[in-house]
PDB file of C-alpha atoms in Angstrom:
ATOM      1  CA  UNK Q   1       3.775   0.982 -22.597  1.00  0.00           C
ATOM      2  CA  UNK Q   2       2.690   4.658 -23.446  1.00  0.00           C
ATOM      3  CA  UNK Q   3       2.825   5.207 -19.318  1.00  0.00           C
ATOM      4  CA  UNK Q   4       7.160   3.726 -19.170  1.00  0.00           C
ATOM      5  CA  UNK Q   5       7.677   5.749 -23.016  1.00  0.00           C
ATOM      6  CA  UNK Q   6       6.321   9.605 -21.849  1.00  0.00           C
ATOM      7  CA  UNK Q   7       8.410   8.936 -18.118  1.00  0.00           C
ATOM      8  CA  UNK Q   8      11.459   8.456 -20.638  1.00  0.00           C
ATOM      9  CA  UNK Q   9      10.405  11.524 -22.865  1.00  0.00           C
ATOM     10  CA  UNK Q  10      12.329  14.206 -22.227  1.00  0.00           C
ATOM     11  CA  UNK Q  11      10.887  16.979 -20.079  1.00  0.00           C
ATOM     12  CA  UNK Q  12      10.830  20.079 -18.229  1.00  0.00           C
ATOM     13  CA  UNK Q  13       8.429  20.999 -15.893  1.00  0.00           C
ATOM     14  CA  UNK Q  14       7.725  25.196 -16.059  1.00  0.00           C
ATOM     15  CA  UNK Q  15       4.478  25.280 -13.834  1.00  0.00           C
ATOM     16  CA  UNK Q  16       4.322  23.406 -10.652  1.00  0.00           C
ATOM     17  CA  UNK Q  17       4.151  24.927  -6.912  1.00  0.00           C
ATOM     18  CA  UNK Q  18       6.791  24.226  -4.105  1.00  0.00           C
ATOM     19  CA  UNK Q  19       2.960  25.113  -2.150  1.00  0.00           C
ATOM     20  CA  UNK Q  20       1.030  22.091  -3.409  1.00  0.00           C
ATOM     21  CA  UNK Q  21       4.511  19.962  -3.471  1.00  0.00           C
ATOM     22  CA  UNK Q  22       3.698  18.810   0.912  1.00  0.00           C
ATOM     23  CA  UNK Q  23       2.933  14.872   0.653  1.00  0.00           C
ATOM     24  CA  UNK Q  24       0.208  14.834   2.886  1.00  0.00           C
ATOM     25  CA  UNK Q  25       2.386  12.125   4.567  1.00  0.00           C
ATOM     26  CA  UNK Q  26       4.786  15.039   4.712  1.00  0.00           C
ATOM     27  CA  UNK Q  27       1.900  17.145   5.951  1.00  0.00           C
ATOM     28  CA  UNK Q  28       0.957  14.752   8.871  1.00  0.00           C
ATOM     29  CA  UNK Q  29       4.118  14.546  10.403  1.00  0.00           C
ATOM     30  CA  UNK Q  30       5.000  18.502  10.081  1.00  0.00           C
ATOM     31  CA  UNK Q  31       2.031  18.903  12.167  1.00  0.00           C
ATOM     32  CA  UNK Q  32       2.921  16.999  14.726  1.00  0.00           C
ATOM     33  CA  UNK Q  33       6.026  18.688  14.745  1.00  0.00           C
ATOM     34  CA  UNK Q  34       4.318  21.882  15.134  1.00  0.00           C
ATOM     35  CA  UNK Q  35       1.833  20.678  17.283  1.00  0.00           C
ATOM     36  CA  UNK Q  36      -1.186  21.643  15.612  1.00  0.00           C
ATOM     37  CA  UNK Q  37      -4.036  18.683  14.861  1.00  0.00           C
ATOM     38  CA  UNK Q  38      -3.385  17.862  10.956  1.00  0.00           C
ATOM     39  CA  UNK Q  39      -6.296  18.281   8.909  1.00  0.00           C
ATOM     40  CA  UNK Q  40      -7.859  16.375   5.981  1.00  0.00           C
ATOM     41  CA  UNK Q  41      -6.319  17.275   2.110  1.00  0.00           C
ATOM     42  CA  UNK Q  42      -9.400  16.295   0.664  1.00  0.00           C
ATOM     43  CA  UNK Q  43      -9.877  18.624  -2.375  1.00  0.00           C
ATOM     44  CA  UNK Q  44     -13.717  17.398  -2.796  1.00  0.00           C
ATOM     45  CA  UNK Q  45     -15.500  20.454  -3.628  1.00  0.00           C
ATOM     46  CA  UNK Q  46     -12.459  22.695  -2.801  1.00  0.00           C
ATOM     47  CA  UNK Q  47     -12.853  25.808  -5.023  1.00  0.00           C
ATOM     48  CA  UNK Q  48      -9.811  27.950  -6.118  1.00  0.00           C
ATOM     49  CA  UNK Q  49     -10.392  30.189  -2.824  1.00  0.00           C
ATOM     50  CA  UNK Q  50     -10.473  27.021  -0.450  1.00  0.00           C
ATOM     51  CA  UNK Q  51      -7.532  25.397  -1.883  1.00  0.00           C
ATOM     52  CA  UNK Q  52      -4.895  28.745  -1.760  1.00  0.00           C
ATOM     53  CA  UNK Q  53      -6.417  28.663   2.149  1.00  0.00           C
ATOM     54  CA  UNK Q  54      -5.499  24.905   2.050  1.00  0.00           C
ATOM     55  CA  UNK Q  55      -2.595  25.684   0.831  1.00  0.00           C
ATOM     56  CA  UNK Q  56      -1.945  28.354   3.459  1.00  0.00           C
ATOM     57  CA  UNK Q  57      -2.004  26.413   6.302  1.00  0.00           C
ATOM     58  CA  UNK Q  58       0.232  23.419   5.058  1.00  0.00           C
ATOM     59  CA  UNK Q  59       2.836  26.101   4.555  1.00  0.00           C
ATOM     60  CA  UNK Q  60       2.832  27.239   7.428  1.00  0.00           C
ATOM     61  CA  UNK Q  61       4.556  24.391   8.941  1.00  0.00           C
ATOM     62  CA  UNK Q  62       7.124  24.458   8.002  1.00  0.00           C
ATOM     63  CA  UNK Q  63       9.479  26.398   9.891  1.00  0.00           C
ATOM     64  CA  UNK Q  64      13.270  25.008  10.578  1.00  0.00           C
ATOM     65  CA  UNK Q  65      15.886  25.269   7.246  1.00  0.00           C
ATOM     66  CA  UNK Q  66      16.113  21.694   6.947  1.00  0.00           C
ATOM     67  CA  UNK Q  67      12.378  20.876   6.763  1.00  0.00           C
ATOM     68  CA  UNK Q  68      13.235  23.471   3.677  1.00  0.00           C
ATOM     69  CA  UNK Q  69      15.634  21.886   2.477  1.00  0.00           C
ATOM     70  CA  UNK Q  70      13.614  18.625   2.712  1.00  0.00           C
ATOM     71  CA  UNK Q  71      10.936  19.799   0.653  1.00  0.00           C
ATOM     72  CA  UNK Q  72      13.246  21.021  -1.859  1.00  0.00           C
ATOM     73  CA  UNK Q  73      14.524  17.690  -2.553  1.00  0.00           C
ATOM     74  CA  UNK Q  74      11.993  15.432  -2.283  1.00  0.00           C
ATOM     75  CA  UNK Q  75      10.522  17.510  -4.648  1.00  0.00           C
ATOM     76  CA  UNK Q  76      13.412  16.692  -6.920  1.00  0.00           C
ATOM     77  CA  UNK Q  77      12.353  13.242  -6.176  1.00  0.00           C
ATOM     78  CA  UNK Q  78       9.162  13.456  -7.259  1.00  0.00           C
ATOM     79  CA  UNK Q  79      10.087  14.988 -10.614  1.00  0.00           C
ATOM     80  CA  UNK Q  80      12.984  12.749 -11.726  1.00  0.00           C
ATOM     81  CA  UNK Q  81       9.893  10.208 -11.454  1.00  0.00           C
ATOM     82  CA  UNK Q  82       8.254  11.339 -13.748  1.00  0.00           C
ATOM     83  CA  UNK Q  83      11.337  11.577 -16.407  1.00  0.00           C
ATOM     84  CA  UNK Q  84      11.989  15.584 -16.383  1.00  0.00           C
ATOM     85  CA  UNK Q  85      14.795  16.504 -16.652  1.00  0.00           C
ATOM     86  CA  UNK Q  86      14.658  19.756 -15.473  1.00  0.00           C
ATOM     87  CA  UNK Q  87      12.061  22.418 -13.491  1.00  0.00           C
ATOM     88  CA  UNK Q  88      11.113  25.572 -12.622  1.00  0.00           C
ATOM     89  CA  UNK Q  89       9.792  26.035  -9.585  1.00  0.00           C
ATOM     90  CA  UNK Q  90       7.239  28.306  -8.286  1.00  0.00           C
ATOM     91  CA  UNK Q  91       7.080  29.298  -4.935  1.00  0.00           C
ATOM     92  CA  UNK Q  92       5.553  32.501  -3.234  1.00  0.00           C
ATOM     93  CA  UNK Q  93       7.131  33.993  -0.042  1.00  0.00           C
ATOM     94  CA  UNK Q  94       3.510  34.590   1.450  1.00  0.00           C
ATOM     95  CA  UNK Q  95       2.461  31.647   1.807  1.00  0.00           C
ATOM     96  CA  UNK Q  96       4.631  31.269   3.916  1.00  0.00           C
ATOM     97  CA  UNK Q  97       4.927  33.009   7.214  1.00  0.00           C
ATOM     98  CA  UNK Q  98       7.739  31.815   9.101  1.00  0.00           C
ATOM     99  CA  UNK Q  99      10.461  32.946   6.407  1.00  0.00           C
ATOM    100  CA  UNK Q 100       8.928  36.509   5.008  1.00  0.00           C
ATOM    101  CA  UNK Q 101      11.145  38.134   7.533  1.00  0.00           C
ATOM    102  CA  UNK Q 102      14.267  35.667   6.178  1.00  0.00           C
ATOM    103  CA  UNK Q 103      13.811  34.807   3.022  1.00  0.00           C
ATOM    104  CA  UNK Q 104      17.295  34.816   2.797  1.00  0.00           C
ATOM    105  CA  UNK Q 105      17.644  31.813   5.010  1.00  0.00           C
ATOM    106  CA  UNK Q 106      14.418  30.548   2.968  1.00  0.00           C
ATOM    107  CA  UNK Q 107      16.092  30.294  -0.394  1.00  0.00           C
ATOM    108  CA  UNK Q 108      19.471  29.155   0.763  1.00  0.00           C
ATOM    109  CA  UNK Q 109      18.108  26.136   2.769  1.00  0.00           C
ATOM    110  CA  UNK Q 110      15.709  25.601  -1.064  1.00  0.00           C
ATOM    111  CA  UNK Q 111      19.063  25.726  -2.445  1.00  0.00           C
ATOM    112  CA  UNK Q 112      20.506  23.335  -0.413  1.00  0.00           C
ATOM    113  CA  UNK Q 113      18.181  20.508  -0.871  1.00  0.00           C
ATOM    114  CA  UNK Q 114      18.765  21.635  -4.500  1.00  0.00           C
ATOM    115  CA  UNK Q 115      22.591  21.293  -4.544  1.00  0.00           C
ATOM    116  CA  UNK Q 116      22.132  18.092  -2.624  1.00  0.00           C
ATOM    117  CA  UNK Q 117      19.889  16.610  -4.728  1.00  0.00           C
ATOM    118  CA  UNK Q 118      21.971  17.379  -7.704  1.00  0.00           C
ATOM    119  CA  UNK Q 119      25.086  15.918  -6.513  1.00  0.00           C
ATOM    120  CA  UNK Q 120      22.908  12.691  -5.945  1.00  0.00           C
ATOM    121  CA  UNK Q 121      22.326  12.644 -10.078  1.00  0.00           C
ATOM    122  CA  UNK Q 122      17.780  14.319  -9.445  1.00  0.00           C
ATOM    123  CA  UNK Q 123      16.856  16.615 -12.469  1.00  0.00           C
ATOM    124  CA  UNK Q 124      17.937  20.387 -11.642  1.00  0.00           C
ATOM    125  CA  UNK Q 125      15.864  22.789 -10.793  1.00  0.00           C
ATOM    126  CA  UNK Q 126      15.102  26.951 -10.955  1.00  0.00           C
ATOM    127  CA  UNK Q 127      13.452  28.959  -8.282  1.00  0.00           C
ATOM    128  CA  UNK Q 128      10.632  31.393  -9.745  1.00  0.00           C
ATOM    129  CA  UNK Q 129       9.524  33.836  -6.869  1.00  0.00           C
ATOM    130  CA  UNK Q 130       6.365  34.867  -6.874  1.00  0.00           C
ATOM    131  CA  UNK Q 131       4.119  38.078  -5.956  1.00  0.00           C
ATOM    132  CA  UNK Q 132       0.882  37.284  -5.028  1.00  0.00           C
ATOM    133  CA  UNK Q 133      -1.791  39.822  -6.470  1.00  0.00           C
ATOM    134  CA  UNK Q 134      -3.605  41.294  -3.133  1.00  0.00           C
ATOM    135  CA  UNK Q 135       0.042  42.823  -2.863  1.00  0.00           C
ATOM    136  CA  UNK Q 136       0.631  46.260  -3.374  1.00  0.00           C
ATOM    137  CA  UNK Q 137       2.942  47.995  -5.906  1.00  0.00           C
ATOM    138  CA  UNK Q 138       5.386  49.254  -3.087  1.00  0.00           C
ATOM    139  CA  UNK Q 139       5.388  45.662  -1.979  1.00  0.00           C
ATOM    140  CA  UNK Q 140       6.095  43.914  -5.101  1.00  0.00           C
ATOM    141  CA  UNK Q 141       9.100  46.508  -6.073  1.00  0.00           C
ATOM    142  CA  UNK Q 142      10.916  45.706  -2.699  1.00  0.00           C
ATOM    143  CA  UNK Q 143      11.159  42.010  -4.070  1.00  0.00           C
ATOM    144  CA  UNK Q 144      12.743  42.611  -6.782  1.00  0.00           C
ATOM    145  CA  UNK Q 145      15.160  44.972  -5.740  1.00  0.00           C
ATOM    146  CA  UNK Q 146      15.939  42.436  -2.992  1.00  0.00           C
ATOM    147  CA  UNK Q 147      16.303  39.725  -6.141  1.00  0.00           C
ATOM    148  CA  UNK Q 148      18.406  42.285  -8.584  1.00  0.00           C
ATOM    149  CA  UNK Q 149      20.313  43.014  -5.110  1.00  0.00           C
ATOM    150  CA  UNK Q 150      21.009  39.470  -4.264  1.00  0.00           C
ATOM    151  CA  UNK Q 151      21.090  38.336  -7.392  1.00  0.00           C
ATOM    152  CA  UNK Q 152      21.057  34.795  -6.231  1.00  0.00           C
ATOM    153  CA  UNK Q 153      21.893  31.870  -9.234  1.00  0.00           C
ATOM    154  CA  UNK Q 154      19.017  29.776  -8.162  1.00  0.00           C
ATOM    155  CA  UNK Q 155      16.894  32.333  -8.806  1.00  0.00           C
ATOM    156  CA  UNK Q 156      15.474  31.979 -12.761  1.00  0.00           C
ATOM    157  CA  UNK Q 157      12.130  34.273 -12.757  1.00  0.00           C
ATOM    158  CA  UNK Q 158       9.866  36.628 -11.148  1.00  0.00           C
ATOM    159  CA  UNK Q 159       6.053  35.266 -11.020  1.00  0.00           C
ATOM    160  CA  UNK Q 160       2.982  36.438  -9.512  1.00  0.00           C
ATOM    161  CA  UNK Q 161      -0.075  34.088  -8.707  1.00  0.00           C
ATOM    162  CA  UNK Q 162      -2.894  34.370  -6.578  1.00  0.00           C
ATOM    163  CA  UNK Q 163      -7.065  34.149  -7.025  1.00  0.00           C
ATOM    164  CA  UNK Q 164      -7.347  36.812 -10.070  1.00  0.00           C
ATOM    165  CA  UNK Q 165     -11.213  36.760  -9.232  1.00  0.00           C
ATOM    166  CA  UNK Q 166     -11.002  38.170  -5.926  1.00  0.00           C
ATOM    167  CA  UNK Q 167      -7.850  40.280  -6.401  1.00  0.00           C
ATOM    168  CA  UNK Q 168      -9.295  42.071  -9.706  1.00  0.00           C
ATOM    169  CA  UNK Q 169      -7.087  43.588 -11.841  1.00  0.00           C
ATOM    170  CA  UNK Q 170      -3.973  43.767 -10.348  1.00  0.00           C
ATOM    171  CA  UNK Q 171      -1.441  44.108 -14.250  1.00  0.00           C
ATOM    172  CA  UNK Q 172      -1.232  47.956 -13.967  1.00  0.00           C
ATOM    173  CA  UNK Q 173       0.115  48.329 -10.441  1.00  0.00           C
ATOM    174  CA  UNK Q 174       2.578  45.444 -10.908  1.00  0.00           C
ATOM    175  CA  UNK Q 175       3.704  46.998 -14.144  1.00  0.00           C
ATOM    176  CA  UNK Q 176       6.547  49.413 -12.622  1.00  0.00           C
ATOM    177  CA  UNK Q 177       7.857  46.447 -10.926  1.00  0.00           C
ATOM    178  CA  UNK Q 178       7.982  43.753 -13.851  1.00  0.00           C
ATOM    179  CA  UNK Q 179       9.537  46.163 -16.544  1.00  0.00           C
ATOM    180  CA  UNK Q 180      12.423  46.451 -13.531  1.00  0.00           C
ATOM    181  CA  UNK Q 181      12.395  42.791 -13.438  1.00  0.00           C
ATOM    182  CA  UNK Q 182      12.396  42.688 -17.546  1.00  0.00           C
ATOM    183  CA  UNK Q 183      15.202  45.698 -17.964  1.00  0.00           C
ATOM    184  CA  UNK Q 184      17.903  43.586 -15.441  1.00  0.00           C
ATOM    185  CA  UNK Q 185      17.297  40.564 -17.192  1.00  0.00           C
ATOM    186  CA  UNK Q 186      14.946  38.691 -14.533  1.00  0.00           C
ATOM    187  CA  UNK Q 187      12.616  35.598 -16.766  1.00  0.00           C
ATOM    188  CA  UNK Q 188       9.226  36.672 -16.251  1.00  0.00           C
ATOM    189  CA  UNK Q 189       5.647  34.207 -16.091  1.00  0.00           C
ATOM    190  CA  UNK Q 190       3.115  35.387 -15.257  1.00  0.00           C
ATOM    191  CA  UNK Q 191      -0.291  33.373 -14.027  1.00  0.00           C
ATOM    192  CA  UNK Q 192      -3.635  34.555 -15.798  1.00  0.00           C
ATOM    193  CA  UNK Q 193      -6.522  33.859 -17.731  1.00  0.00           C
ATOM    194  CA  UNK Q 194      -7.688  30.867 -14.860  1.00  0.00           C
ATOM    195  CA  UNK Q 195     -10.147  32.673 -12.741  1.00  0.00           C
ATOM    196  CA  UNK Q 196      -9.799  35.789 -14.974  1.00  0.00           C
ATOM    197  CA  UNK Q 197     -11.057  36.148 -18.415  1.00  0.00           C
ATOM    198  CA  UNK Q 198      -8.478  37.030 -21.384  1.00  0.00           C
ATOM    199  CA  UNK Q 199      -8.568  39.905 -20.595  1.00  0.00           C
ATOM    200  CA  UNK Q 200      -5.725  38.732 -17.383  1.00  0.00           C
ATOM    201  CA  UNK Q 201      -3.633  37.273 -19.881  1.00  0.00           C
ATOM    202  CA  UNK Q 202      -3.933  40.576 -22.148  1.00  0.00           C
ATOM    203  CA  UNK Q 203      -2.347  42.241 -19.289  1.00  0.00           C
ATOM    204  CA  UNK Q 204       0.050  39.854 -18.623  1.00  0.00           C
ATOM    205  CA  UNK Q 205       1.378  40.750 -21.544  1.00  0.00           C
ATOM    206  CA  UNK Q 206       1.078  44.361 -21.924  1.00  0.00           C
ATOM    207  CA  UNK Q 207       1.744  45.302 -18.575  1.00  0.00           C
ATOM    208  CA  UNK Q 208       4.177  42.299 -17.220  1.00  0.00           C
ATOM    209  CA  UNK Q 209       5.897  41.728 -20.059  1.00  0.00           C
ATOM    210  CA  UNK Q 210       5.186  38.231 -19.893  1.00  0.00           C
ATOM    211  CA  UNK Q 211       7.426  35.556 -21.589  1.00  0.00           C
ATOM    212  CA  UNK Q 212       5.432  32.725 -20.459  1.00  0.00           C
ATOM    213  CA  UNK Q 213       1.430  32.074 -19.110  1.00  0.00           C
ATOM    214  CA  UNK Q 214       0.893  29.913 -16.201  1.00  0.00           C
ATOM    215  CA  UNK Q 215      -2.722  28.771 -17.384  1.00  0.00           C
ATOM    216  CA  UNK Q 216      -3.990  31.247 -19.526  1.00  0.00           C
ATOM    217  CA  UNK Q 217      -6.516  28.736 -20.689  1.00  0.00           C
ATOM    218  CA  UNK Q 218      -9.994  31.309 -21.229  1.00  0.00           C
ATOM    219  CA  UNK Q 219      -7.214  32.947 -23.936  1.00  0.00           C
ATOM    220  CA  UNK Q 220      -9.929  30.545 -25.528  1.00  0.00           C
ATOM    221  CA  UNK Q 221     -12.629  32.559 -25.388  1.00  0.00           C
ATOM    222  CA  UNK Q 222     -10.998  35.602 -27.441  1.00  0.00           C
ATOM    223  CA  UNK Q 223      -9.897  34.629 -30.912  1.00  0.00           C
ATOM    224  CA  UNK Q 224      -7.559  38.031 -31.648  1.00  0.00           C
ATOM    225  CA  UNK Q 225      -5.537  36.688 -28.380  1.00  0.00           C
ATOM    226  CA  UNK Q 226      -5.318  32.964 -29.564  1.00  0.00           C
ATOM    227  CA  UNK Q 227      -4.189  34.549 -32.881  1.00  0.00           C
ATOM    228  CA  UNK Q 228      -1.768  36.835 -30.906  1.00  0.00           C
ATOM    229  CA  UNK Q 229       0.040  33.975 -28.652  1.00  0.00           C
ATOM    230  CA  UNK Q 230       0.024  31.818 -31.167  1.00  0.00           C
ATOM    231  CA  UNK Q 231       1.866  34.537 -33.629  1.00  0.00           C
ATOM    232  CA  UNK Q 232       4.373  35.529 -30.598  1.00  0.00           C
ATOM    233  CA  UNK Q 233       4.883  32.056 -29.651  1.00  0.00           C
ATOM    234  CA  UNK Q 234       4.010  33.081 -26.122  1.00  0.00           C
ATOM    235  CA  UNK Q 235       4.137  29.228 -23.789  1.00  0.00           C
ATOM    236  CA  UNK Q 236       1.005  28.647 -21.748  1.00  0.00           C
ATOM    237  CA  UNK Q 237       2.072  26.329 -19.052  1.00  0.00           C
ATOM    238  CA  UNK Q 238      -1.232  24.481 -18.550  1.00  0.00           C
ATOM    239  CA  UNK Q 239      -2.628  22.621 -15.714  1.00  0.00           C
ATOM    240  CA  UNK Q 240      -5.408  20.818 -16.940  1.00  0.00           C
ATOM    241  CA  UNK Q 241      -5.792  18.626 -14.486  1.00  0.00           C
ATOM    242  CA  UNK Q 242      -5.850  21.024 -12.021  1.00  0.00           C
ATOM    243  CA  UNK Q 243      -8.303  22.945 -14.090  1.00  0.00           C
ATOM    244  CA  UNK Q 244     -11.247  20.236 -13.905  1.00  0.00           C
ATOM    245  CA  UNK Q 245     -10.701  19.529  -9.891  1.00  0.00           C
ATOM    246  CA  UNK Q 246     -10.731  22.785  -9.154  1.00  0.00           C
ATOM    247  CA  UNK Q 247     -14.072  23.020 -11.446  1.00  0.00           C
ATOM    248  CA  UNK Q 248     -12.640  24.905 -14.555  1.00  0.00           C
ATOM    249  CA  UNK Q 249     -13.693  22.777 -16.543  1.00  0.00           C
ATOM    250  CA  UNK Q 250     -16.465  19.673 -15.764  1.00  0.00           C
ATOM    251  CA  UNK Q 251     -13.639  17.101 -17.912  1.00  0.00           C
ATOM    252  CA  UNK Q 252     -10.716  17.053 -20.139  1.00  0.00           C
ATOM    253  CA  UNK Q 253     -12.110  16.840 -22.940  1.00  0.00           C
ATOM    254  CA  UNK Q 254     -14.083  19.882 -22.946  1.00  0.00           C
ATOM    255  CA  UNK Q 255     -10.847  21.765 -21.949  1.00  0.00           C
ATOM    256  CA  UNK Q 256      -9.430  23.782 -24.286  1.00  0.00           C
ATOM    257  CA  UNK Q 257      -6.275  22.713 -24.325  1.00  0.00           C
ATOM    258  CA  UNK Q 258      -7.067  20.971 -27.514  1.00  0.00           C
ATOM    259  CA  UNK Q 259      -8.175  23.625 -29.355  1.00  0.00           C
ATOM    260  CA  UNK Q 260      -4.842  26.087 -28.301  1.00  0.00           C
ATOM    261  CA  UNK Q 261      -3.076  23.795 -29.326  1.00  0.00           C
ATOM    262  CA  UNK Q 262      -4.399  23.626 -33.153  1.00  0.00           C
ATOM    263  CA  UNK Q 263      -4.274  27.185 -33.129  1.00  0.00           C
ATOM    264  CA  UNK Q 264      -0.665  27.391 -32.933  1.00  0.00           C
ATOM    265  CA  UNK Q 265      -0.410  28.462 -29.344  1.00  0.00           C
ATOM    266  CA  UNK Q 266       2.918  26.724 -27.858  1.00  0.00           C
ATOM    267  CA  UNK Q 267       1.668  24.547 -25.071  1.00  0.00           C
ATOM    268  CA  UNK Q 268       3.648  22.599 -22.207  1.00  0.00           C
ATOM    269  CA  UNK Q 269       1.671  20.092 -19.703  1.00  0.00           C
ATOM    270  CA  UNK Q 270       1.689  20.738 -16.349  1.00  0.00           C
ATOM    271  CA  UNK Q 271       0.477  19.361 -12.227  1.00  0.00           C
ATOM    272  CA  UNK Q 272       0.652  22.346 -10.485  1.00  0.00           C
ATOM    273  CA  UNK Q 273       0.046  21.353  -7.592  1.00  0.00           C
ATOM    274  CA  UNK Q 274       0.607  17.561  -7.869  1.00  0.00           C
ATOM    275  CA  UNK Q 275       1.332  16.240  -4.132  1.00  0.00           C
ATOM    276  CA  UNK Q 276      -2.042  17.175  -3.147  1.00  0.00           C
ATOM    277  CA  UNK Q 277      -4.129  16.857  -6.556  1.00  0.00           C
ATOM    278  CA  UNK Q 278      -2.606  13.474  -5.968  1.00  0.00           C
ATOM    279  CA  UNK Q 279      -1.193  13.622  -9.431  1.00  0.00           C
ATOM    280  CA  UNK Q 280       2.048  13.069 -11.378  1.00  0.00           C
ATOM    281  CA  UNK Q 281       3.610  14.559 -14.807  1.00  0.00           C
ATOM    282  CA  UNK Q 282       3.135  10.940 -16.441  1.00  0.00           C
ATOM    283  CA  UNK Q 283       0.129  10.641 -15.612  1.00  0.00           C
ATOM    284  CA  UNK Q 284      -1.486  14.240 -16.576  1.00  0.00           C
ATOM    285  CA  UNK Q 285       0.180  13.657 -19.803  1.00  0.00           C
ATOM    286  CA  UNK Q 286      -1.218  10.105 -20.665  1.00  0.00           C
ATOM    287  CA  UNK Q 287      -4.320  11.568 -19.825  1.00  0.00           C
ATOM    288  CA  UNK Q 288      -3.931  14.284 -21.719  1.00  0.00           C
ATOM    289  CA  UNK Q 289      -3.110  12.068 -24.954  1.00  0.00           C
ATOM    290  CA  UNK Q 290      -5.808   9.436 -24.546  1.00  0.00           C
ATOM    291  CA  UNK Q 291      -8.101  11.658 -24.279  1.00  0.00           C
ATOM    292  CA  UNK Q 292      -7.338  13.833 -27.160  1.00  0.00           C
ATOM    293  CA  UNK Q 293      -5.743  11.225 -29.451  1.00  0.00           C
ATOM    294  CA  UNK Q 294      -3.119  12.584 -29.623  1.00  0.00           C
ATOM    295  CA  UNK Q 295      -0.412  10.370 -31.420  1.00  0.00           C
ATOM    296  CA  UNK Q 296       3.050   9.972 -29.500  1.00  0.00           C
ATOM    297  CA  UNK Q 297       4.589  12.772 -32.386  1.00  0.00           C
ATOM    298  CA  UNK Q 298       2.217  15.248 -30.372  1.00  0.00           C
ATOM    299  CA  UNK Q 299       3.219  14.213 -26.937  1.00  0.00           C
ATOM    300  CA  UNK Q 300       6.662  15.183 -27.929  1.00  0.00           C
ATOM    301  CA  UNK Q 301       5.928  17.589 -29.755  1.00  0.00           C
ATOM    302  CA  UNK Q 302       4.108  18.591 -26.316  1.00  0.00           C
ATOM    303  CA  UNK Q 303       7.388  17.910 -23.849  1.00  0.00           C
ATOM    304  CA  UNK Q 304       9.541  19.855 -26.452  1.00  0.00           C
ATOM    305  CA  UNK Q 305       7.681  23.169 -25.812  1.00  0.00           C
ATOM    306  CA  UNK Q 306       8.104  22.389 -22.087  1.00  0.00           C
ATOM    307  CA  UNK Q 307      12.083  22.546 -22.538  1.00  0.00           C
ATOM    308  CA  UNK Q 308      11.568  25.437 -25.001  1.00  0.00           C
ATOM    309  CA  UNK Q 309       9.368  27.249 -22.429  1.00  0.00           C
ATOM    310  CA  UNK Q 310      12.061  26.312 -19.496  1.00  0.00           C
ATOM    311  CA  UNK Q 311      14.403  29.262 -17.795  1.00  0.00           C
ATOM    312  CA  UNK Q 312      17.325  26.558 -17.454  1.00  0.00           C
ATOM    313  CA  UNK Q 313      20.541  27.343 -19.442  1.00  0.00           C
ATOM    314  CA  UNK Q 314      21.063  28.009 -22.789  1.00  0.00           C
ATOM    315  CA  UNK Q 315      23.300  24.364 -22.802  1.00  0.00           C
ATOM    316  CA  UNK Q 316      21.154  22.867 -20.541  1.00  0.00           C
ATOM    317  CA  UNK Q 317      18.494  23.426 -23.374  1.00  0.00           C
ATOM    318  CA  UNK Q 318      20.447  22.887 -26.533  1.00  0.00           C
ATOM    319  CA  UNK Q 319      21.274  19.296 -25.067  1.00  0.00           C
ATOM    320  CA  UNK Q 320      17.172  19.175 -24.241  1.00  0.00           C
ATOM    321  CA  UNK Q 321      16.691  19.692 -27.271  1.00  0.00           C
ATOM    322  CA  UNK Q 322      19.218  17.481 -28.396  1.00  0.00           C
ATOM    323  CA  UNK Q 323      18.207  14.643 -26.910  1.00  0.00           C
ATOM    324  CA  UNK Q 324      14.393  14.627 -27.885  1.00  0.00           C
ATOM    325  CA  UNK Q 325      15.213  15.337 -31.543  1.00  0.00           C
ATOM    326  CA  UNK Q 326      17.266  11.949 -31.530  1.00  0.00           C
ATOM    327  CA  UNK Q 327      13.825  10.061 -28.755  1.00  0.00           C
ATOM    328  CA  UNK Q 328      11.209   7.411 -29.932  1.00  0.00           C
ATOM    329  CA  UNK Q 329       9.100   5.904 -28.186  1.00  0.00           C
TER     330      UNK Q 329
END
């Protein structure tokens, strides 16, 4: 009953990575096509750095435009199965070695797959192009200049991700790039407060002008920061299943999602890397709702936040908000 109600609930997904959406069967096929030996995709006992290395390996198998377009179409199919009406999809060019010098072709192939998906009635997808924390300030500005020069309709935001603990403090390094993006009307979404503490979230707001925060869970360690997020209505795009699988928290009940929500911080539920983590958005909603004893009214409020936090066009946002207001379980 709850599963079908959640599937029918109008919602967006705003924190999900293309790199983590290649199904194990697809990875095995890509390995065969590349002439490489397959690898086990078991995340048991894996930490964040090991997980990111696995992502690099899987993405390196994608070498042709058809493979890219196929991955885009498959992503839209995945979202449709969970009842997603719009998705902001993050991809990081540094994970895709065959495409680092031909980013135009990569985005064109993604766009082809998404256009075909929309023609077949699957949900629309916006792209958030992500920097890696280990990149230089010059590389960051080059990416922003490329995005502004191309002005690609499919690209809705600049993002940044990667292991904050390994990279150290990087907010000041990327401030110029993110400020330039903001000045030219490009949205900003920032991974912070996962492997870093609340200071990473503060830097995301102060230096990177983040409109929303991907993860951000460790803001809970600073009551002042939680109050700021609530007052300024900064959404946290949370991935509780991912945080548990990668060892940030031992289980869902100890995850701070509910404490953040009750403190007035806007929160959404997302999958992060669903294929590798063997999860779906419906199951993430369902398991979270059960962990905290949520009513369907609370579930709807969280889904409403996902729509409000998304970078979809204003007309689609109005239609989705009207649909969720009219929805009943």
